[in-house]
PDB file of N, CA, C and O in Angstrom:
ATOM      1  N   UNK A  22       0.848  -1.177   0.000  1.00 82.00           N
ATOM      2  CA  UNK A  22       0.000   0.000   0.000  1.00 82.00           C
ATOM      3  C   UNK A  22       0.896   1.244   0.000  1.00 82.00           C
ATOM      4  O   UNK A  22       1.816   1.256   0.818  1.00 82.00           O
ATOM      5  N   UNK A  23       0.727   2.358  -0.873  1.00 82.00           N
ATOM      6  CA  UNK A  23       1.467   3.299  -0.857  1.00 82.00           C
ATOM      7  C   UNK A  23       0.713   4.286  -0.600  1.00 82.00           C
ATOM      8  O   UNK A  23      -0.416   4.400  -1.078  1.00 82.00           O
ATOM      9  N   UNK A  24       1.425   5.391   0.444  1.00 87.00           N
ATOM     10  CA  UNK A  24       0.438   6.458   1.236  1.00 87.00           C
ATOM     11  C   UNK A  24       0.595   7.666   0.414  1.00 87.00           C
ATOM     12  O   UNK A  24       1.630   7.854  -0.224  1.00 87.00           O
ATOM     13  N   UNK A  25      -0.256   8.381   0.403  1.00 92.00           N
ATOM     14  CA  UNK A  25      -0.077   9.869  -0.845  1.00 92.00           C
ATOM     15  C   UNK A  25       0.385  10.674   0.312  1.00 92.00           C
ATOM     16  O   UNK A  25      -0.142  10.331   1.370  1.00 92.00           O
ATOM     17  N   UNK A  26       1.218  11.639   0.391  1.00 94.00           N
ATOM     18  CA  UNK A  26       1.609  12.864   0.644  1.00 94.00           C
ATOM     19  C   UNK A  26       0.504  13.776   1.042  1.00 94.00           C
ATOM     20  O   UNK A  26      -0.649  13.635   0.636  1.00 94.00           O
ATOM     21  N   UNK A  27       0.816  14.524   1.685  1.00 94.00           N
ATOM     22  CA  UNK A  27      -0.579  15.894   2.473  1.00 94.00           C
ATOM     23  C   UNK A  27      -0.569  16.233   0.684  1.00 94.00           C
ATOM     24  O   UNK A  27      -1.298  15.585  -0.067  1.00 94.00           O
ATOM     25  N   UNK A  28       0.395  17.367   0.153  1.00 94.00           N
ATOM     26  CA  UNK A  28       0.570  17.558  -0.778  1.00 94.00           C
ATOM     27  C   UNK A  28      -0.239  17.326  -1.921  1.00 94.00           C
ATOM     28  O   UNK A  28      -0.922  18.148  -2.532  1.00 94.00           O
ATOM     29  N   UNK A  29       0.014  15.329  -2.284  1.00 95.00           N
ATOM     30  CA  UNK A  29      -0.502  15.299  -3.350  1.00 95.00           C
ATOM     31  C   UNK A  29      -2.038  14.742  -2.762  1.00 95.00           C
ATOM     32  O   UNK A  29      -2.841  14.483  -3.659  1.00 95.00           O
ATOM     33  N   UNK A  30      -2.409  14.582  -1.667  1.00 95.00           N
ATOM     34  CA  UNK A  30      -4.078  14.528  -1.321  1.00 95.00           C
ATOM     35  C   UNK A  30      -4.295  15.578  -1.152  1.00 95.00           C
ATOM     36  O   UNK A  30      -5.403  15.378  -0.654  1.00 95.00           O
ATOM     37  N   UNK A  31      -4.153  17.070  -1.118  1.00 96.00           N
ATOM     38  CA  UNK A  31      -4.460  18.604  -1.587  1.00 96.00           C
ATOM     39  C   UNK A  31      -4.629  18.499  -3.188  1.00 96.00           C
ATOM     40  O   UNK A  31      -5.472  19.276  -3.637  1.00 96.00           O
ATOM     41  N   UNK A  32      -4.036  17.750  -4.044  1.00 96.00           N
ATOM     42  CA  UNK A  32      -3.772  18.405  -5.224  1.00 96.00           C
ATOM     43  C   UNK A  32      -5.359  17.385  -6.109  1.00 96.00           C
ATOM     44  O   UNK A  32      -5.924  17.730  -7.146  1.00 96.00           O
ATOM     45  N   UNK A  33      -5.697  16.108  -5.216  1.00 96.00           N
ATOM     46  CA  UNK A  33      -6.830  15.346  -5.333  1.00 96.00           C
ATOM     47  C   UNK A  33      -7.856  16.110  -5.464  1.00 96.00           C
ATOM     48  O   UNK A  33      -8.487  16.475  -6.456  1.00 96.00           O
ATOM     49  N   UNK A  34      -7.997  16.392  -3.954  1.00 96.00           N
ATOM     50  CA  UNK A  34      -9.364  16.743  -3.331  1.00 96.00           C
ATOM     51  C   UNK A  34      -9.526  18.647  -4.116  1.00 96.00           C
ATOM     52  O   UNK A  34     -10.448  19.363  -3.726  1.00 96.00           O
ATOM     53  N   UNK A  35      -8.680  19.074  -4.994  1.00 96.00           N
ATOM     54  CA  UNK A  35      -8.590  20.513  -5.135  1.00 96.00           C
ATOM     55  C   UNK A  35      -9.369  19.765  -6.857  1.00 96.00           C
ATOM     56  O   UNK A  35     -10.477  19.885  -7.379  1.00 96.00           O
ATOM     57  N   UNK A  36      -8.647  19.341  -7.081  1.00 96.00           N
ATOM     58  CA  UNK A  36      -9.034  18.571  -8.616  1.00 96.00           C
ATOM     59  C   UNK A  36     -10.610  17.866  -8.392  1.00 96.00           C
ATOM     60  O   UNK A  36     -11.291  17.689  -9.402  1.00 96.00           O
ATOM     61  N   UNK A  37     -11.012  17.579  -7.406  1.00 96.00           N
ATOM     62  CA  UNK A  37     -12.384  17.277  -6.954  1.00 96.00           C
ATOM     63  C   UNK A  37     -13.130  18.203  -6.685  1.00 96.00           C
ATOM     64  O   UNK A  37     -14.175  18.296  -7.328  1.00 96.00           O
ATOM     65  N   UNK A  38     -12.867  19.034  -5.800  1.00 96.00           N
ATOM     66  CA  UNK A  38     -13.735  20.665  -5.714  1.00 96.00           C
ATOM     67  C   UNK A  38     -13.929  20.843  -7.320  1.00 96.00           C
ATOM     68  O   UNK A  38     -15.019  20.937  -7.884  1.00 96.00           O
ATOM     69  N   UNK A  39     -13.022  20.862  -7.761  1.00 96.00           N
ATOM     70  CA  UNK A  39     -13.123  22.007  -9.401  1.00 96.00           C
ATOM     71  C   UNK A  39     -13.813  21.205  -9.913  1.00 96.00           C
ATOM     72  O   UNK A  39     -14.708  21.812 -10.501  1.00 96.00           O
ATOM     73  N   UNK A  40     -13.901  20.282 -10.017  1.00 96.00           N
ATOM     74  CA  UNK A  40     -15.137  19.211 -11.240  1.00 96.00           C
ATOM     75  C   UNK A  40     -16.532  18.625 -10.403  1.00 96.00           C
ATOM     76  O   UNK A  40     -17.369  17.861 -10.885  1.00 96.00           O
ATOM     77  N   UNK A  41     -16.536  19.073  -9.329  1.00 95.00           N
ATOM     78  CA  UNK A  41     -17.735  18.666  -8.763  1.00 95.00           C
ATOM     79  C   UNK A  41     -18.937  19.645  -9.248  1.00 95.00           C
ATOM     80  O   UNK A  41     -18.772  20.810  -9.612  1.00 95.00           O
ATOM     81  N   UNK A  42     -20.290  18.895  -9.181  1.00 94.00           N
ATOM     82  CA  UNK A  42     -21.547  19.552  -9.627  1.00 94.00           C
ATOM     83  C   UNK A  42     -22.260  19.755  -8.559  1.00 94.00           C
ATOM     84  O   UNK A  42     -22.882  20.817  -8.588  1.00 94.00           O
ATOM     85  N   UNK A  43     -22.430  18.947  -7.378  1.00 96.00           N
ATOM     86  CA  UNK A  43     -23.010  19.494  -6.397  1.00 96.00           C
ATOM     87  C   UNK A  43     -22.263  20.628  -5.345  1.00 96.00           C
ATOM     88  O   UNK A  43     -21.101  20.575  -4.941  1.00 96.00           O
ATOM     89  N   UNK A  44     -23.318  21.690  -5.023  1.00 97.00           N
ATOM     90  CA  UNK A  44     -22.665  22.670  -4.149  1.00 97.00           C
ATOM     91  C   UNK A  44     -21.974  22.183  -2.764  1.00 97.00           C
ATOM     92  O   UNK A  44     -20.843  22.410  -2.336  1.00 97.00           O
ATOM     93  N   UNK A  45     -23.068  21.416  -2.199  1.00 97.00           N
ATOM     94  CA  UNK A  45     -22.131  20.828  -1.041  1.00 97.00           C
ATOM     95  C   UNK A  45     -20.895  19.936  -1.107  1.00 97.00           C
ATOM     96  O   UNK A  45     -19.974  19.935  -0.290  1.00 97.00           O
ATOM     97  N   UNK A  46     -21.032  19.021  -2.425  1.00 96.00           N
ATOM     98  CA  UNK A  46     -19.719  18.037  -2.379  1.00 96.00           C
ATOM     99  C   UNK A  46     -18.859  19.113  -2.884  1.00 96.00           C
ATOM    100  O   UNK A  46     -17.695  18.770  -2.674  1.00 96.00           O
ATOM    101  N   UNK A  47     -18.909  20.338  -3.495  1.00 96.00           N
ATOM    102  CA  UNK A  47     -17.793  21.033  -4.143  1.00 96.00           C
ATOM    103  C   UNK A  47     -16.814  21.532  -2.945  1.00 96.00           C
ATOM    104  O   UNK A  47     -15.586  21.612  -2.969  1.00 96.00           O
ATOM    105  N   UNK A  48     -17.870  21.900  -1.707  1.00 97.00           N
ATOM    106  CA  UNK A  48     -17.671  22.851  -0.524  1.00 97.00           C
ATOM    107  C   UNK A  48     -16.700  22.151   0.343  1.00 97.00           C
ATOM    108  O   UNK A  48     -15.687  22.661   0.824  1.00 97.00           O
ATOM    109  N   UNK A  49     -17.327  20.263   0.582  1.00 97.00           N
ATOM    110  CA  UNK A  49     -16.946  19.512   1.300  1.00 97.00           C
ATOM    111  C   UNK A  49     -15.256  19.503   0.559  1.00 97.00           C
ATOM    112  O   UNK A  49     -14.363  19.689   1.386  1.00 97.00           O
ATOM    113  N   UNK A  50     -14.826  19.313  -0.828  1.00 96.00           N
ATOM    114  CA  UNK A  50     -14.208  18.786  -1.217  1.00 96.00           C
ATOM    115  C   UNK A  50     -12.835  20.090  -1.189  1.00 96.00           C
ATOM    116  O   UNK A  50     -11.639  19.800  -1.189  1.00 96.00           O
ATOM    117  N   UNK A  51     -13.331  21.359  -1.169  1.00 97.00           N
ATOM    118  CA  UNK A  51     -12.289  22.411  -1.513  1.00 97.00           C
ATOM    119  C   UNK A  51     -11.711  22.372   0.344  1.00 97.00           C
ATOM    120  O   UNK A  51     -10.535  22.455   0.700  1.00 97.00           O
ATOM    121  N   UNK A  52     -12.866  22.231   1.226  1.00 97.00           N
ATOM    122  CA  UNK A  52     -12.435  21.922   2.946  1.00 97.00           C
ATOM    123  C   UNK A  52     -11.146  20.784   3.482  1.00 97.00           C
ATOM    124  O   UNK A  52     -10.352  20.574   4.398  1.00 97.00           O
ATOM    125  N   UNK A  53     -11.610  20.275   2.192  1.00 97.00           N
ATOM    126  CA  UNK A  53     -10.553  18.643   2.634  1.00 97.00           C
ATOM    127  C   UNK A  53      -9.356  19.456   1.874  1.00 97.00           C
ATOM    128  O   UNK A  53      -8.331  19.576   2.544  1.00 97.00           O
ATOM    129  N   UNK A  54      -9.346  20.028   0.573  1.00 97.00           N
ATOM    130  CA  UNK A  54      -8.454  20.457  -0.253  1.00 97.00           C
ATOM    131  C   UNK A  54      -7.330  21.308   0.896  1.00 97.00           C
ATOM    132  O   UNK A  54      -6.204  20.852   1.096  1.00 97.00           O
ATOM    133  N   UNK A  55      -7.801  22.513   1.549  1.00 97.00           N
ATOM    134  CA  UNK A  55      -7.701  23.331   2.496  1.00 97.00           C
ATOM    135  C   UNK A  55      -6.990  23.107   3.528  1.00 97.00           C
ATOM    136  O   UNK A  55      -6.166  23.881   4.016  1.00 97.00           O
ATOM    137  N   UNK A  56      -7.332  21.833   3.979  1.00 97.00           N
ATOM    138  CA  UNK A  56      -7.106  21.120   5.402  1.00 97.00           C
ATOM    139  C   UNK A  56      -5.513  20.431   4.930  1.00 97.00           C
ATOM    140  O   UNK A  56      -4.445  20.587   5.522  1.00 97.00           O
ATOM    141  N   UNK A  57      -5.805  19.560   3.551  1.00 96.00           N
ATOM    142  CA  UNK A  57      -4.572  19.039   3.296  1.00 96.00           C
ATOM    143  C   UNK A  57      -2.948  19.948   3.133  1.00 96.00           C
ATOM    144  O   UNK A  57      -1.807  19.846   3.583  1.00 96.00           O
ATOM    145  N   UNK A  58      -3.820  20.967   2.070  1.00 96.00           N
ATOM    146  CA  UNK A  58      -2.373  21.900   2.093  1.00 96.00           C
ATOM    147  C   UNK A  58      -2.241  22.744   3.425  1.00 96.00           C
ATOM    148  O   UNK A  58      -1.091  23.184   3.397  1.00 96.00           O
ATOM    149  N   UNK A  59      -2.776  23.116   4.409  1.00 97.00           N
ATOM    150  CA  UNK A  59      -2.571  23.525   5.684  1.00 97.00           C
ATOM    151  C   UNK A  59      -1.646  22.472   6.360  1.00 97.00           C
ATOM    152  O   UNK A  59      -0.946  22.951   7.252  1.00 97.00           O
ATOM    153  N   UNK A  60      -1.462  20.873   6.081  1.00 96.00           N
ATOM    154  CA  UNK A  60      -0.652  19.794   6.740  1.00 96.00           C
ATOM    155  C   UNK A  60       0.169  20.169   6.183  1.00 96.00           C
ATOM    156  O   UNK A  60       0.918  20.940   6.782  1.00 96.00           O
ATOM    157  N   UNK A  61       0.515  19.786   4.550  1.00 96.00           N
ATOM    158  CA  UNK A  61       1.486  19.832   3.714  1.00 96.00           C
ATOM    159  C   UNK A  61       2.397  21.091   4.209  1.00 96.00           C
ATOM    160  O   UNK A  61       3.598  20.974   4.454  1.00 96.00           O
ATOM    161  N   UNK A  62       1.610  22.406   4.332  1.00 96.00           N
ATOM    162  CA  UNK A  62       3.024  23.185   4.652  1.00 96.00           C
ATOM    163  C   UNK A  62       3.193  23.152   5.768  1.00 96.00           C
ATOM    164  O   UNK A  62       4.282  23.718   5.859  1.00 96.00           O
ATOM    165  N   UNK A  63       2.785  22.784   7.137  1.00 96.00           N
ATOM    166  CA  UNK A  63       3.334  22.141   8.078  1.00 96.00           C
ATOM    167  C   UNK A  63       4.531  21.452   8.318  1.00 96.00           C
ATOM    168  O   UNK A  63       5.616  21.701   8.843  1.00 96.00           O
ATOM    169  N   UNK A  64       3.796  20.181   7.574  1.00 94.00           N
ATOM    170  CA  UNK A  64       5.138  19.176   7.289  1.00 94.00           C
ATOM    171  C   UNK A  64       6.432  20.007   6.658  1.00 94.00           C
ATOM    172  O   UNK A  64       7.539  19.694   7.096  1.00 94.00           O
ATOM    173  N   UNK A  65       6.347  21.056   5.647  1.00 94.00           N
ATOM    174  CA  UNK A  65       7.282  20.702   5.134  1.00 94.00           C
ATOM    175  C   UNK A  65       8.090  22.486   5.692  1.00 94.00           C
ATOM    176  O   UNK A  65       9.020  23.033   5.100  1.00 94.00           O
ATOM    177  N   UNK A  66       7.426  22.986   6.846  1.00 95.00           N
ATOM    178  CA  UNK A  66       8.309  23.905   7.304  1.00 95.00           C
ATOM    179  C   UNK A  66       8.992  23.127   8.668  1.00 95.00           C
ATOM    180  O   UNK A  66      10.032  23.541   9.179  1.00 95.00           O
ATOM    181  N   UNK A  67       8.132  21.756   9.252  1.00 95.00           N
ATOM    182  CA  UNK A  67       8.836  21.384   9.962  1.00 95.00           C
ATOM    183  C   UNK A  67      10.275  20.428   9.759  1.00 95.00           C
ATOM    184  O   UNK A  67      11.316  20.408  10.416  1.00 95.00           O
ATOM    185  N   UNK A  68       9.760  19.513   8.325  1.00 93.00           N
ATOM    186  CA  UNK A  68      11.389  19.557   7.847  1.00 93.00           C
ATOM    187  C   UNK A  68      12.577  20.222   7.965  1.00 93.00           C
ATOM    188  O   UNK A  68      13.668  19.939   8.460  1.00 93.00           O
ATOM    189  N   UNK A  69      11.738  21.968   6.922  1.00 93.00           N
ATOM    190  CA  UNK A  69      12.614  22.612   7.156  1.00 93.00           C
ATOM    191  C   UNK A  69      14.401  23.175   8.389  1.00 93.00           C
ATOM    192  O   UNK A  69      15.581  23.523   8.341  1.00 93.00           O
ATOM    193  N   UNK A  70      12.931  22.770   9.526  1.00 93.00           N
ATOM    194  CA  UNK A  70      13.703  23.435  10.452  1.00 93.00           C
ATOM    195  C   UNK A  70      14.547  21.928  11.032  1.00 93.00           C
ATOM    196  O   UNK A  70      15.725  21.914  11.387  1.00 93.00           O
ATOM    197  N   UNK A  71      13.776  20.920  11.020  1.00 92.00           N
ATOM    198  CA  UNK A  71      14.716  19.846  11.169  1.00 92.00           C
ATOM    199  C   UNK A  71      16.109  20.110  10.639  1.00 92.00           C
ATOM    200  O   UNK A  71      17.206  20.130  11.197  1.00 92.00           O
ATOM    201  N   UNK A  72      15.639  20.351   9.111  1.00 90.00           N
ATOM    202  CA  UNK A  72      17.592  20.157   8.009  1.00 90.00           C
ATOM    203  C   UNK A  72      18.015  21.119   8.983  1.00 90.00           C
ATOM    204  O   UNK A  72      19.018  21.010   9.687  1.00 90.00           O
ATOM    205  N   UNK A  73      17.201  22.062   8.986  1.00 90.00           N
ATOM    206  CA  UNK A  73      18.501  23.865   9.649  1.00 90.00           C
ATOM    207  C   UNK A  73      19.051  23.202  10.982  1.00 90.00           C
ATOM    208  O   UNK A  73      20.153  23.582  11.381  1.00 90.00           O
ATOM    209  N   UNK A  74      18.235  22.067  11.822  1.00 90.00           N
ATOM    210  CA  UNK A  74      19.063  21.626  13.252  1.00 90.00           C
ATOM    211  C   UNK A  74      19.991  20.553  13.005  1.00 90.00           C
ATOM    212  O   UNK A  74      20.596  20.012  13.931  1.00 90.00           O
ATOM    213  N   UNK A  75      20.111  20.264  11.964  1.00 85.00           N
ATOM    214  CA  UNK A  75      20.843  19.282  11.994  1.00 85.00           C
ATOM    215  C   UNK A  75      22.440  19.276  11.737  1.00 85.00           C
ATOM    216  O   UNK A  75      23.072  19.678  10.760  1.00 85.00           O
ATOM    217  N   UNK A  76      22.829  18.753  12.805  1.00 82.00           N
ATOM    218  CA  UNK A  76      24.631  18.736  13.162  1.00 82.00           C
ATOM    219  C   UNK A  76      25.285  18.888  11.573  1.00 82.00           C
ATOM    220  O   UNK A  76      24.601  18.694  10.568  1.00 82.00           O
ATOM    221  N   UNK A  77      26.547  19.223  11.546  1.00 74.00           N
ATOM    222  CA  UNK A  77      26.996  18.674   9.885  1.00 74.00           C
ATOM    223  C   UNK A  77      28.011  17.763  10.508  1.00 74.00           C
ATOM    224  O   UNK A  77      28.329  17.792  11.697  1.00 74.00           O
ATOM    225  N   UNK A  78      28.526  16.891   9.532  1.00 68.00           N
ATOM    226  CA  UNK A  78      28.795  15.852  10.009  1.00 68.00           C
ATOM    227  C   UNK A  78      30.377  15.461   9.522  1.00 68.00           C
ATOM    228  O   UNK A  78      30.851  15.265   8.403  1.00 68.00           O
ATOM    229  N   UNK A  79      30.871  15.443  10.651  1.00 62.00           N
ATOM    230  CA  UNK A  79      32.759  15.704  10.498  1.00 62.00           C
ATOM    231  C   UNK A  79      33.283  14.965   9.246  1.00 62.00           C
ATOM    232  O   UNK A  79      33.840  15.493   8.283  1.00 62.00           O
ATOM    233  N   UNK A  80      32.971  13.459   9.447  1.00 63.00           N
ATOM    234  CA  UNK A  80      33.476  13.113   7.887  1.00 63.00           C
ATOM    235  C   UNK A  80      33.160  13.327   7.093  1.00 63.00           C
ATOM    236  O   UNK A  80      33.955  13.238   6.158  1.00 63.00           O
ATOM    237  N   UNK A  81      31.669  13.809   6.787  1.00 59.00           N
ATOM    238  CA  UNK A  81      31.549  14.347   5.653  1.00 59.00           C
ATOM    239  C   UNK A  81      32.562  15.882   5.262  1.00 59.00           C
ATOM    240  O   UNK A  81      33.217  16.019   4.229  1.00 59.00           O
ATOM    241  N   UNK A  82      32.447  16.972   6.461  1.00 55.00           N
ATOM    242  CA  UNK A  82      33.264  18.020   6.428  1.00 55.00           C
ATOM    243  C   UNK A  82      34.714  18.071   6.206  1.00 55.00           C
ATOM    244  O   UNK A  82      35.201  19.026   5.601  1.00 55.00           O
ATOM    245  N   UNK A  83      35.579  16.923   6.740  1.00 53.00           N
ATOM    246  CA  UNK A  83      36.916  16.393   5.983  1.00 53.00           C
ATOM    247  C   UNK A  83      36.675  15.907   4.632  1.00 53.00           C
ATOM    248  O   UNK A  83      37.333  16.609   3.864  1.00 53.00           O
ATOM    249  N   UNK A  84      36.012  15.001   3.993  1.00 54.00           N
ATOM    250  CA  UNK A  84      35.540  14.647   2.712  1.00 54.00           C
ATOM    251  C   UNK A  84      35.774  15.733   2.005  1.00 54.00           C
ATOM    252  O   UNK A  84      36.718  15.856   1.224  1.00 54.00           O
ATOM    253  N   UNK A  85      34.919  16.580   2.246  1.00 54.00           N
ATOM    254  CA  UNK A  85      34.517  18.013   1.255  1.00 54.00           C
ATOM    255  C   UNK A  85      36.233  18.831   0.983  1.00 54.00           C
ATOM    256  O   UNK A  85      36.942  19.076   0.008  1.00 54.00           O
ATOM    257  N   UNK A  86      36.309  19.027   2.450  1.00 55.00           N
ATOM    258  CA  UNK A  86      37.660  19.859   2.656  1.00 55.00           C
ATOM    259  C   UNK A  86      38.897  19.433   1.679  1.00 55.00           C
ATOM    260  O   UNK A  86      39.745  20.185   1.200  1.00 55.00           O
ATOM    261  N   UNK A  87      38.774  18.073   1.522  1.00 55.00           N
ATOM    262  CA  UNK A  87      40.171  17.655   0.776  1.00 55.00           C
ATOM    263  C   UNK A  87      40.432  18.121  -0.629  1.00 55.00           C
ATOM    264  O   UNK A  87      41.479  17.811  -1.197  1.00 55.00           O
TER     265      UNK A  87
END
């Protein structure tokens, strides 16, 4: 089983709002759309700040240096 990304279940449920005919499933569907990219940039400012904490790493920094 492969899990979709906040991301690409925003990019679903946004592609579902836009082609839906009923008002409520359009409403329901742009909410889920909404909700997903609100995770997605979550996730991916908390990455962010993960990479920025993360040690650098001596052998790699001798590696480079040579």
């Amino acid at each position: 089983m492969v899990f979709k990304t906040n991301r690409e279940n925003a990019e679903i449920a946004q592609a579902a709002a836009t082609s839906a005919t009923l008002e409520n499933v359009r409403i329901r569907e742009q909410r889920s759309a909404d909700a997903y990219a609100a995770l997605a940039t979550r996730d991916e400012r908390i990455a962010a700040k993960a990479a920025a904490l993360q040690p650098s790493d001596p052998a790699n920094d001798a590696a480079n240096s040579e």
